[in-house]
Tab-separated table of C-alpha atoms in Angstrom:
chain	number	residue	atom	x	y	z
A	1	MET	CA	2.257	-8.563	-17.077
A	2	SER	CA	3.304	-11.917	-15.665
A	3	ALA	CA	5.340	-14.561	-17.270
A	4	LEU	CA	3.637	-17.256	-15.364
A	5	PRO	CA	1.367	-19.661	-17.066
A	6	GLU	CA	-2.295	-18.389	-17.245
A	7	GLY	CA	-4.117	-19.137	-14.085
A	8	VAL	CA	-1.258	-20.078	-12.010
A	9	ARG	CA	-1.256	-17.886	-8.836
A	10	VAL	CA	1.668	-17.138	-6.723
A	11	PRO	CA	0.804	-17.718	-2.924
A	12	VAL	CA	1.698	-14.588	-0.819
A	13	ALA	CA	1.444	-13.985	2.932
A	14	VAL	CA	0.744	-10.495	4.070
A	15	VAL	CA	1.685	-9.882	7.702
A	16	ASP	CA	-1.104	-8.151	9.457
A	17	TYR	CA	0.002	-6.410	12.561
A	18	GLY	CA	-2.583	-3.805	12.739
A	19	ALA	CA	-0.417	-0.994	11.088
A	20	GLY	CA	-2.606	0.469	8.542
A	21	ASN	CA	-5.194	-1.255	6.320
A	22	LEU	CA	-4.082	-4.184	4.072
A	23	VAL	CA	-6.827	-3.945	1.540
A	24	SER	CA	-5.058	-1.771	-0.988
A	25	ILE	CA	-1.956	-4.129	-1.102
A	26	GLU	CA	-4.128	-7.234	-1.255
A	27	GLN	CA	-6.069	-5.890	-4.056
A	28	ALA	CA	-2.824	-5.006	-5.916
A	29	LEU	CA	-1.258	-8.253	-5.350
A	30	ASP	CA	-4.469	-9.778	-6.481
A	31	ALA	CA	-4.269	-7.940	-9.778
A	32	ALA	CA	-0.545	-8.631	-10.182
A	33	GLY	CA	-1.290	-12.588	-10.216
A	34	ALA	CA	-0.998	-13.380	-6.473
A	35	VAL	CA	-3.268	-15.345	-4.162
A	36	THR	CA	-2.992	-13.724	-0.684
A	37	HIS	CA	-3.728	-14.658	2.901
A	38	ARG	CA	-3.379	-12.596	5.983
A	39	ALA	CA	-1.151	-13.768	8.846
A	40	GLU	CA	-2.303	-12.316	12.172
A	41	ARG	CA	0.339	-14.634	14.091
A	42	ALA	CA	3.406	-16.089	12.875
A	43	ASP	CA	2.066	-19.493	12.825
A	44	GLN	CA	-0.310	-18.323	9.990
A	45	ILE	CA	2.275	-17.477	7.659
A	46	GLY	CA	2.445	-21.019	6.146
A	47	ASP	CA	4.617	-21.635	3.250
A	48	PRO	CA	4.056	-18.971	0.724
A	49	ALA	CA	6.427	-17.842	-2.078
A	50	LEU	CA	6.653	-14.284	-0.794
A	51	LEU	CA	6.217	-12.539	2.541
A	52	VAL	CA	4.884	-9.061	2.517
A	53	VAL	CA	5.363	-6.651	5.532
A	54	PRO	CA	3.268	-3.418	4.784
A	55	GLY	CA	2.323	-0.792	7.338
A	56	VAL	CA	2.187	2.899	8.044
A	57	GLY	CA	2.612	4.745	11.232
A	58	ALA	CA	5.134	4.740	14.203
A	59	SER	CA	8.038	2.106	14.623
A	60	ALA	CA	7.486	1.383	18.521
A	61	PRO	CA	4.018	0.299	18.640
A	62	ALA	CA	4.490	-1.667	15.299
A	63	MET	CA	7.338	-3.476	16.717
A	64	GLN	CA	5.375	-4.232	19.923
A	65	ARG	CA	2.480	-5.785	17.747
A	66	LEU	CA	4.916	-7.648	15.609
A	67	ARG	CA	6.618	-9.212	18.730
A	68	ALA	CA	3.169	-9.850	20.118
A	69	GLY	CA	2.202	-11.847	17.042
A	70	GLY	CA	5.517	-13.873	17.342
A	71	PHE	CA	6.605	-12.139	13.987
A	72	GLU	CA	10.055	-10.999	15.017
A	73	PRO	CA	11.978	-14.486	14.765
A	74	ALA	CA	9.777	-15.596	11.947
A	75	ILE	CA	10.802	-12.572	9.670
A	76	LEU	CA	14.508	-12.947	10.783
A	77	ASP	CA	14.546	-16.697	10.049
A	78	TRP	CA	12.608	-16.015	6.809
A	79	VAL	CA	15.001	-13.413	5.413
A	80	ALA	CA	18.008	-15.396	6.967
A	81	ALA	CA	16.944	-18.445	4.654
A	82	GLY	CA	17.110	-16.100	1.683
A	83	ARG	CA	13.432	-16.256	1.014
A	84	PRO	CA	11.670	-13.604	-1.070
A	85	PHE	CA	10.437	-10.612	1.073
A	86	LEU	CA	8.938	-7.338	0.330
A	87	GLY	CA	8.667	-4.402	2.867
A	88	ILE	CA	6.632	-1.423	2.070
A	89	CYS	CA	6.903	1.897	3.890
A	90	LEU	CA	6.954	1.222	7.549
A	91	GLY	CA	7.716	-2.573	6.562
A	92	LEU	CA	10.888	-1.116	5.061
A	93	GLN	CA	11.957	1.133	7.979
A	94	LEU	CA	11.483	-1.862	10.413
A	95	LEU	CA	14.303	-3.718	8.823
A	96	PHE	CA	16.858	-1.358	10.053
A	97	GLU	CA	18.468	-1.357	13.639
A	98	THR	CA	16.633	1.498	15.291
A	99	SER	CA	14.333	4.357	14.509
A	100	ASP	CA	14.618	7.996	15.721
A	101	GLU	CA	10.864	8.309	15.669
A	102	ASP	CA	10.441	6.852	19.181
A	103	GLU	CA	13.819	5.286	19.898
A	104	ALA	CA	12.419	2.119	18.833
A	105	ARG	CA	14.650	-1.028	18.415
A	106	THR	CA	13.736	-2.475	15.096
A	107	LEU	CA	14.553	-5.804	13.366
A	108	GLY	CA	18.180	-5.018	12.647
A	109	ILE	CA	18.271	-7.156	9.289
A	110	LEU	CA	19.949	-4.009	7.650
A	111	ARG	CA	22.587	-2.048	9.138
A	112	GLY	CA	21.453	1.630	9.499
A	113	HIS	CA	18.845	3.734	11.132
A	114	THR	CA	15.389	5.271	10.312
A	115	VAL	CA	15.608	8.941	10.588
A	116	ARG	CA	13.397	11.962	10.058
A	117	LEU	CA	13.333	13.441	6.670
A	118	ASP	CA	15.785	16.491	6.894
A	119	GLY	CA	15.170	19.757	5.343
A	120	ALA	CA	11.862	18.830	3.869
A	121	PRO	CA	9.758	21.784	2.624
A	122	THR	CA	6.521	19.863	3.798
A	123	LEU	CA	5.983	16.967	6.253
A	124	PRO	CA	4.718	14.493	5.818
A	125	HIS	CA	6.231	13.810	2.481
A	126	ILE	CA	2.861	13.167	0.702
A	127	GLY	CA	2.329	12.661	-3.038
A	128	TRP	CA	4.046	11.556	-6.288
A	129	ASN	CA	7.907	11.791	-6.445
A	130	GLN	CA	10.563	10.529	-8.661
A	131	VAL	CA	12.284	7.261	-7.796
A	132	GLU	CA	15.737	7.582	-9.291
A	133	ARG	CA	17.514	4.306	-9.712
A	134	ARG	CA	21.132	3.839	-8.544
A	135	ARG	CA	21.375	0.405	-9.811
A	136	HIS	CA	19.480	-2.339	-11.910
A	137	HIS	CA	16.985	-4.562	-9.884
A	138	ARG	CA	14.678	-6.976	-11.551
A	139	ALA	CA	11.790	-5.561	-9.619
A	140	PHE	CA	11.901	-2.363	-11.796
A	141	ALA	CA	12.121	-4.300	-15.053
A	142	GLY	CA	9.956	-2.233	-17.627
A	143	ILE	CA	9.875	0.788	-15.255
A	144	ALA	CA	11.656	4.200	-16.282
A	145	PRO	CA	14.752	4.986	-14.393
A	146	ASP	CA	13.072	7.977	-12.796
A	147	ALA	CA	9.398	6.903	-12.686
A	148	ASP	CA	6.980	8.498	-10.295
A	149	PHE	CA	5.603	6.647	-7.275
A	150	TYR	CA	3.319	7.615	-4.428
A	151	PHE	CA	5.034	8.403	-1.026
A	152	VAL	CA	3.180	9.147	2.452
A	153	HIS	CA	5.859	9.281	5.272
A	154	SER	CA	7.971	11.641	7.593
A	155	TYR	CA	10.809	9.138	8.273
A	156	ALA	CA	13.025	6.978	5.970
A	157	GLY	CA	15.737	4.341	6.564
A	158	ALA	CA	19.306	5.405	6.079
A	159	PRO	CA	21.347	2.391	5.372
A	160	ASP	CA	25.078	2.163	6.502
A	161	ASP	CA	25.767	-0.117	3.511
A	162	GLU	CA	25.722	1.640	0.206
A	163	ASP	CA	25.528	-1.540	-1.615
A	164	VAL	CA	21.914	-2.181	-0.646
A	165	VAL	CA	20.664	1.262	-2.042
A	166	VAL	CA	18.540	0.513	-5.196
A	167	ALA	CA	16.954	3.951	-5.638
A	168	GLU	CA	16.954	7.442	-4.094
A	169	THR	CA	14.282	10.345	-4.054
A	170	GLU	CA	14.699	14.010	-3.233
A	171	HIS	CA	12.315	16.009	-0.855
A	172	GLY	CA	14.500	18.809	0.516
A	173	ALA	CA	17.283	16.436	0.721
A	174	ARG	CA	18.074	12.873	-0.884
A	175	PHE	CA	16.925	9.721	0.940
A	176	THR	CA	16.962	6.299	0.173
A	177	SER	CA	13.593	4.999	-1.500
A	178	ALA	CA	14.314	1.477	-2.261
A	179	VAL	CA	16.838	-1.086	-0.877
A	180	ALA	CA	17.568	-4.809	-1.820
A	181	SER	CA	19.729	-7.535	-0.480
A	182	GLY	CA	19.374	-11.112	-1.939
A	183	ASN	CA	15.626	-11.857	-2.312
A	184	LEU	CA	14.701	-9.000	0.138
A	185	LEU	CA	13.214	-5.741	-1.364
A	186	GLY	CA	12.092	-2.702	0.699
A	187	VAL	CA	10.393	0.244	-0.665
A	188	GLN	CA	9.587	3.449	0.943
A	189	PHE	CA	6.844	4.446	-1.540
A	190	HIS	CA	3.524	2.649	-2.010
A	191	PRO	CA	3.542	0.502	-5.194
A	192	GLU	CA	-0.068	-0.548	-4.434
A	193	ARG	CA	-1.125	3.215	-4.972
A	194	SER	CA	1.292	4.063	-7.660
A	195	GLY	CA	-0.772	3.416	-10.605
A	196	ALA	CA	0.453	1.276	-13.660
A	197	ASP	CA	4.132	1.403	-12.643
A	198	GLY	CA	3.261	0.267	-9.098
A	199	LEU	CA	1.419	-2.644	-10.408
A	200	ARG	CA	4.175	-3.450	-12.603
A	201	LEU	CA	6.558	-3.478	-9.776
A	202	ILE	CA	4.429	-5.733	-7.662
A	203	ALA	CA	3.844	-8.106	-10.533
A	204	ASN	CA	7.767	-8.352	-11.200
A	205	VAL	CA	8.245	-9.096	-7.435
A	206	VAL	CA	5.433	-11.802	-7.429
A	207	ARG	CA	6.732	-13.295	-10.612
A	208	VAL	CA	10.311	-13.596	-9.297
A	209	ALA	CA	8.923	-15.022	-6.089
A	210	GLY	CA	7.064	-17.532	-8.024
A	211	GLU	CA	10.097	-18.637	-9.764
A	212	VAL	CA	12.323	-18.649	-6.752
A	213	GLY	CA	9.861	-20.155	-4.293
B	1	MET	CA	11.055	16.354	-7.041
B	2	LEU	CA	7.755	16.218	-5.287
B	3	ARG	CA	4.969	16.500	-7.882
B	4	ARG	CA	2.074	19.098	-7.537
B	5	ARG	CA	-1.015	16.763	-7.508
B	6	VAL	CA	-4.205	17.246	-9.588
B	7	ILE	CA	-7.124	15.651	-7.662
B	8	PRO	CA	-10.651	15.260	-9.192
B	9	CYS	CA	-13.532	15.362	-6.632
B	10	LEU	CA	-16.617	13.182	-7.259
B	11	ASP	CA	-19.723	14.028	-5.328
B	12	VAL	CA	-21.577	10.700	-4.648
B	13	ALA	CA	-25.158	10.143	-3.418
B	14	ASP	CA	-26.661	6.872	-2.848
B	15	GLY	CA	-24.051	5.087	-5.017
B	16	ARG	CA	-24.009	7.397	-7.978
B	17	VAL	CA	-21.954	10.359	-8.989
B	18	VAL	CA	-24.153	13.265	-8.960
B	19	LYS	CA	-23.492	17.001	-9.895
B	20	GLY	CA	-25.187	20.248	-9.200
B	21	THR	CA	-24.356	23.131	-6.883
B	22	ARG	CA	-23.606	21.014	-3.735
B	23	PHE	CA	-26.722	19.509	-2.424
B	24	VAL	CA	-29.445	20.995	-4.675
B	25	ASP	CA	-30.557	20.183	-8.274
B	26	LEU	CA	-28.657	16.802	-8.394
B	27	LYS	CA	-28.382	15.095	-11.771
B	28	ASP	CA	-27.118	11.491	-12.060
B	29	GLU	CA	-23.656	11.457	-13.718
B	30	GLY	CA	-23.068	7.672	-13.695
B	31	ASP	CA	-21.256	4.886	-11.777
B	32	PRO	CA	-18.491	6.226	-9.553
B	33	PRO	CA	-15.755	3.382	-10.106
B	34	GLU	CA	-16.158	3.693	-13.841
B	35	LEU	CA	-15.618	7.545	-13.814
B	36	ALA	CA	-12.934	7.136	-11.093
B	37	GLU	CA	-11.072	4.730	-13.530
B	38	ARG	CA	-11.362	7.127	-16.349
B	39	TYR	CA	-9.914	9.938	-14.206
B	40	ALA	CA	-7.021	7.678	-13.170
B	41	ARG	CA	-6.261	6.812	-16.734
B	42	GLU	CA	-6.308	10.367	-17.793
B	43	GLY	CA	-3.608	11.192	-15.073
B	44	ALA	CA	-5.393	11.979	-11.876
B	45	ASP	CA	-2.915	11.677	-8.975
B	46	GLU	CA	-5.540	10.962	-6.392
B	47	LEU	CA	-9.479	10.846	-6.153
B	48	VAL	CA	-11.730	12.139	-3.698
B	49	TYR	CA	-15.352	11.050	-2.946
B	50	LEU	CA	-17.586	13.387	-1.275
B	51	ASP	CA	-20.489	11.527	0.003
B	52	ILE	CA	-23.596	13.615	0.106
B	53	SER	CA	-26.210	10.950	0.615
B	54	ALA	CA	-29.249	12.333	2.305
B	55	ALA	CA	-30.342	8.965	3.792
B	56	PRO	CA	-28.223	6.881	6.072
B	57	GLU	CA	-28.875	3.831	3.720
B	58	GLY	CA	-26.370	5.642	1.374
B	59	ARG	CA	-23.574	4.579	3.606
B	60	GLY	CA	-23.597	1.108	2.698
B	61	THR	CA	-23.639	1.778	-0.909
B	62	LEU	CA	-20.797	4.185	-0.394
B	63	LEU	CA	-18.748	1.382	1.219
B	64	ASP	CA	-19.405	-0.668	-1.846
B	65	ILE	CA	-18.311	1.737	-4.447
B	66	VAL	CA	-15.219	2.336	-2.427
B	67	GLU	CA	-14.296	-1.329	-2.562
B	68	ARG	CA	-15.079	-1.419	-6.337
B	69	THR	CA	-13.068	1.773	-6.879
B	70	ALA	CA	-10.084	0.566	-5.079
B	71	ARG	CA	-9.987	-2.589	-7.148
B	72	ARG	CA	-9.887	-0.628	-10.431
B	73	ALA	CA	-8.037	2.652	-9.819
B	74	PHE	CA	-4.784	1.959	-8.161
B	75	ILE	CA	-4.164	5.503	-7.000
B	76	PRO	CA	-4.983	6.953	-3.472
B	77	LEU	CA	-8.550	7.580	-2.597
B	78	THR	CA	-10.093	9.912	0.121
B	79	VAL	CA	-13.650	9.723	1.329
B	80	GLY	CA	-15.273	12.804	2.757
B	81	GLY	CA	-18.744	13.319	3.973
B	82	GLY	CA	-20.480	11.300	6.689
B	83	VAL	CA	-17.511	10.154	8.653
B	84	ARG	CA	-18.679	10.625	12.222
B	85	SER	CA	-16.714	8.329	14.340
B	86	VAL	CA	-13.483	6.124	14.563
B	87	ASP	CA	-15.741	3.083	13.689
B	88	ASP	CA	-16.879	5.091	10.448
B	89	MET	CA	-13.341	5.682	9.488
B	90	ARG	CA	-12.280	2.049	10.183
B	91	ALA	CA	-15.160	0.862	7.733
B	92	VAL	CA	-14.160	3.232	4.974
B	93	LEU	CA	-10.491	2.213	5.213
B	94	ARG	CA	-11.289	-1.415	5.283
B	95	ALA	CA	-13.448	-0.989	2.042
B	96	GLY	CA	-10.135	0.337	0.428
B	97	ALA	CA	-9.989	3.959	0.943
B	98	ASP	CA	-6.601	5.489	2.053
B	99	LYS	CA	-7.805	8.733	3.794
B	100	VAL	CA	-10.750	10.090	5.273
B	101	SER	CA	-11.532	13.757	5.303
B	102	LEU	CA	-13.283	15.384	8.255
B	103	ASN	CA	-15.057	18.727	7.855
B	104	THR	CA	-18.189	19.595	10.026
B	105	ARG	CA	-17.553	16.832	12.419
B	106	ALA	CA	-13.983	18.081	13.029
B	107	VAL	CA	-15.192	21.438	14.058
B	108	GLU	CA	-17.885	19.962	16.466
B	109	GLU	CA	-15.618	17.655	18.001
B	110	PRO	CA	-11.983	18.324	17.445
B	111	GLU	CA	-10.819	15.480	19.662
B	112	LEU	CA	-12.180	13.144	16.771
B	113	VAL	CA	-9.183	14.371	14.778
B	114	ARG	CA	-6.811	13.323	17.492
B	115	ARG	CA	-8.552	9.874	17.919
B	116	CYS	CA	-8.514	9.060	14.058
B	117	ALA	CA	-4.872	10.094	13.762
B	118	ALA	CA	-3.817	8.190	16.955
B	119	ARG	CA	-5.706	5.197	15.570
B	120	PHE	CA	-4.764	5.075	11.826
B	121	GLY	CA	-2.002	7.723	11.508
B	122	SER	CA	-1.932	11.339	10.391
B	123	GLN	CA	-1.298	10.315	6.921
B	124	ALA	CA	-4.784	8.877	6.701
B	125	VAL	CA	-6.653	12.035	8.242
B	126	VAL	CA	-7.293	15.143	6.129
B	127	VAL	CA	-9.044	17.957	7.772
B	128	ALA	CA	-11.329	19.990	5.252
B	129	ILE	CA	-11.736	23.550	5.927
B	130	ASP	CA	-14.386	25.550	4.270
B	131	ALA	CA	-13.787	29.284	4.686
B	132	ARG	CA	-15.121	32.593	3.453
B	133	ARG	CA	-13.873	36.207	3.653
B	134	VAL	CA	-14.917	38.561	6.354
B	135	GLN	CA	-13.861	41.855	7.753
B	136	PRO	CA	-10.813	40.995	9.825
B	137	SER	CA	-11.697	41.404	13.634
B	138	ASP	CA	-10.251	40.244	17.055
B	139	ALA	CA	-12.056	37.034	16.585
B	140	ILE	CA	-11.045	36.411	13.032
B	141	PRO	CA	-7.672	38.239	12.458
B	142	SER	CA	-6.882	36.759	9.244
B	143	GLY	CA	-10.160	37.693	7.639
B	144	PHE	CA	-10.850	34.193	6.653
B	145	GLU	CA	-13.801	32.508	8.714
B	146	VAL	CA	-14.519	28.819	8.887
B	147	VAL	CA	-18.018	27.785	8.015
B	148	VAL	CA	-19.730	24.509	8.181
B	149	LYS	CA	-22.561	22.407	6.926
B	150	GLY	CA	-21.717	22.580	3.370
B	151	GLY	CA	-20.810	26.324	3.722
B	152	ARG	CA	-24.059	27.382	5.224
B	153	GLN	CA	-22.988	28.038	8.752
B	154	PRO	CA	-20.446	30.305	10.033
B	155	VAL	CA	-18.864	29.147	13.363
B	156	GLY	CA	-16.921	32.395	14.255
B	157	LEU	CA	-13.600	30.657	14.051
B	158	ASP	CA	-10.341	31.996	12.219
B	159	ALA	CA	-9.393	29.860	9.293
B	160	VAL	CA	-5.758	29.997	9.977
B	161	ALA	CA	-6.060	29.414	13.733
B	162	TRP	CA	-8.128	26.502	13.019
B	163	ALA	CA	-5.722	25.036	10.444
B	164	LEU	CA	-2.960	25.230	13.030
B	165	ARG	CA	-5.163	23.513	15.606
B	166	ALA	CA	-6.131	20.800	13.170
B	167	VAL	CA	-2.447	20.150	12.348
B	168	ASP	CA	-1.625	19.873	16.074
B	169	LEU	CA	-4.437	17.580	16.500
B	170	GLY	CA	-2.848	15.240	13.988
B	171	ALA	CA	-4.145	16.129	10.504
B	172	GLY	CA	-1.710	15.123	7.791
B	173	GLU	CA	-3.066	17.250	5.113
B	174	LEU	CA	-5.601	20.121	4.925
B	175	LEU	CA	-8.262	20.490	2.221
B	176	VAL	CA	-9.026	24.269	1.944
B	177	THR	CA	-12.213	25.351	0.229
B	178	SER	CA	-13.107	29.070	-0.502
B	179	ILE	CA	-16.848	28.911	-0.122
B	180	ASP	CA	-16.972	32.510	-1.875
B	181	ARG	CA	-15.433	30.913	-5.134
B	182	ASP	CA	-16.798	27.453	-4.883
B	183	GLY	CA	-18.750	26.650	-7.984
B	184	THR	CA	-18.016	30.086	-9.568
B	185	GLY	CA	-15.118	29.058	-12.074
B	186	SER	CA	-13.600	32.394	-11.068
B	187	GLY	CA	-10.275	31.010	-9.716
B	188	PHE	CA	-9.083	29.874	-6.265
B	189	ASP	CA	-8.844	32.143	-3.393
B	190	THR	CA	-5.005	32.380	-3.542
B	191	GLU	CA	-4.818	34.728	-0.586
B	192	GLN	CA	-6.731	32.442	1.588
B	193	LEU	CA	-4.708	29.444	0.450
B	194	ARG	CA	-1.218	31.358	1.045
B	195	ALA	CA	-2.519	32.491	4.507
B	196	ILE	CA	-2.924	28.869	5.611
B	197	SER	CA	-0.117	27.245	3.472
B	198	SER	CA	2.393	29.405	4.857
B	199	ALA	CA	1.322	28.844	8.318
B	200	VAL	CA	1.281	24.920	8.377
B	201	PRO	CA	4.051	22.338	7.653
B	202	VAL	CA	1.597	19.862	6.162
B	203	PRO	CA	0.511	19.854	2.557
B	204	VAL	CA	-2.482	21.898	1.638
B	205	ILE	CA	-4.921	20.983	-1.077
B	206	ALA	CA	-6.747	23.927	-2.862
B	207	SER	CA	-10.313	23.617	-3.780
B	208	GLY	CA	-13.224	25.858	-4.824
B	209	GLY	CA	-13.154	28.038	-7.897
B	210	ALA	CA	-11.317	26.088	-10.680
B	211	GLY	CA	-12.144	27.625	-14.066
B	212	GLY	CA	-9.160	26.677	-16.226
B	213	PRO	CA	-5.523	25.590	-16.004
B	214	ASP	CA	-4.307	29.041	-15.204
B	215	ASP	CA	-6.218	28.829	-11.908
B	216	PHE	CA	-4.379	25.469	-10.960
B	217	ILE	CA	-1.028	27.199	-11.755
B	218	ALA	CA	-1.958	30.237	-9.478
B	219	ALA	CA	-3.087	27.909	-6.676
B	220	VAL	CA	0.173	26.427	-6.572
B	221	ARG	CA	2.435	29.693	-7.314
B	222	GLU	CA	0.548	32.280	-5.561
B	223	GLY	CA	-1.337	30.121	-3.144
B	224	GLY	CA	1.419	27.699	-2.103
B	225	ALA	CA	-0.837	24.626	-2.641
B	226	ASP	CA	0.700	21.197	-2.831
B	227	ALA	CA	-2.247	19.818	-4.708
B	228	VAL	CA	-5.277	21.287	-6.401
B	229	LEU	CA	-8.710	19.732	-6.438
B	230	ALA	CA	-11.716	20.470	-8.778
B	231	ALA	CA	-14.993	18.793	-9.653
B	232	GLY	CA	-17.153	20.648	-12.180
B	233	ILE	CA	-14.586	21.544	-14.739
B	234	PHE	CA	-13.582	17.799	-15.094
B	235	HIS	CA	-17.167	16.365	-14.841
B	236	ARG	CA	-18.540	18.769	-17.536
B	237	ARG	CA	-15.264	17.940	-19.719
B	238	GLU	CA	-14.295	21.561	-20.040
B	239	TRP	CA	-10.857	20.525	-19.377
B	240	SER	CA	-9.201	17.209	-19.145
B	241	ILE	CA	-6.854	16.251	-16.493
B	242	ALA	CA	-4.223	15.630	-18.923
B	243	ALA	CA	-4.540	19.254	-20.468
B	244	VAL	CA	-4.515	20.918	-16.987
B	245	LYS	CA	-1.298	18.911	-16.182
B	246	ALA	CA	0.277	19.807	-19.505
B	247	ALA	CA	-0.382	23.478	-18.823
B	248	MET	CA	1.159	23.084	-15.260
B	249	ALA	CA	4.209	21.491	-16.647
B	250	ALA	CA	4.559	24.105	-19.574
B	251	ALA	CA	4.449	26.773	-16.584
B	252	GLY	CA	7.361	24.921	-15.075
B	253	LEU	CA	5.661	23.145	-12.258
B	254	PRO	CA	6.541	19.613	-11.452
B	255	VAL	CA	3.770	17.383	-12.336
B	256	ARG	CA	3.370	13.572	-13.079
B	257	LEU	CA	2.858	13.187	-16.735
B	258	PRO	CA	1.776	9.926	-18.515
B	259	ARG	CA	4.950	7.743	-19.535
B	260	GLU	CA	4.497	8.571	-23.303
B	261	ALA	CA	4.465	12.259	-22.576
B	262	ALA	CA	7.390	11.935	-20.289
B	263	GLU	CA	9.487	10.280	-22.887
B	264	ALA	CA	8.439	12.503	-25.796
């Protein structure tokens, strides 16, 4: 799956801020050719090739814990430096300016807001749904343009800037399910729980980070 | 479009997959992670482990198989049975499960649902409701009564009212089993499913009575289920997950098909 030489593992830091369990993302990264470590405080990030912010749950307590761990400036600096970044689910939503969920002020790296899924027949939106690509992105190399991925959420980021939209998904209404800007990628679905295509996406992200980093 | 999910359930005791009419006459059916991986390959959308270990030592073994499963099958895993506290739930999630399912314990102590949802999020909390048909009454207006302890003990609670309460407490999904149909292969109780699915906003997983692909279609069409769970028909290899999903797709239901099939 990876173009890296046999046995070369890409160092990845996973931000551990108490929002959901990290085991499945670590296992998937491991299967995709990474070697992971957890950062419980910003000074434990070290110098990885890729920074991953996972997470499920509400924005306000998550931001509180990110700030308590000193992660807010660290993530802003990391992304500003153009270094490879992957946000998953809540880790994507936190990239926007605010969240409607609890009026939280979030990281503000991307312009736009996290809003409740409008007109959804069921909430939370749980299960496999099609991720329909709006433009090419190397993270999706080798993955069908409308492949199914696993979702678990009730809110989603709504970017102001159309250019960052990589993919959309429909559940009652359309919402943005993947965004990218430079070396930053954010996905609303859970690639670590999306079978072979999910592992392929993670392997693509890890490989590119290994080349960039 | 959101897919309708097909979920195989594996009964697990002391680290092995077992089968039998729940709790009696158990036969050893093999290593759970191995079977889980096979199901994932065949197109299972999620997996459920129901821990029916008699002895407390079974718990440690369960955590071990959860961890080995999560490393092999990269699809969501729910663990039910024996989760009695927030600490139990934490241990199961740390081993690599995505959700826990609370059944008897939720009825005994509804606040546990709230505490688990507050700590780990609603998406990680499934409330399992076992119910049977009774004469509608003031206490049970829907005619569906909640039963606990593996279906043996009625509790005088209306299943629709309990479903609404469970969602209010923080359940992100409901796993609804018809005790009348469980193990019979005579089809899901679609009226019971519809009574609950039309009352709650969260996804409902149908369980109890799968005999063939038509039953899966009826659970979705007539019962309003978002997902359909079955054990026996998959374990006994009467139907493969792929065959069930192909039949659902042919009936016009949105399902996730293997890539090759999707492109064909």
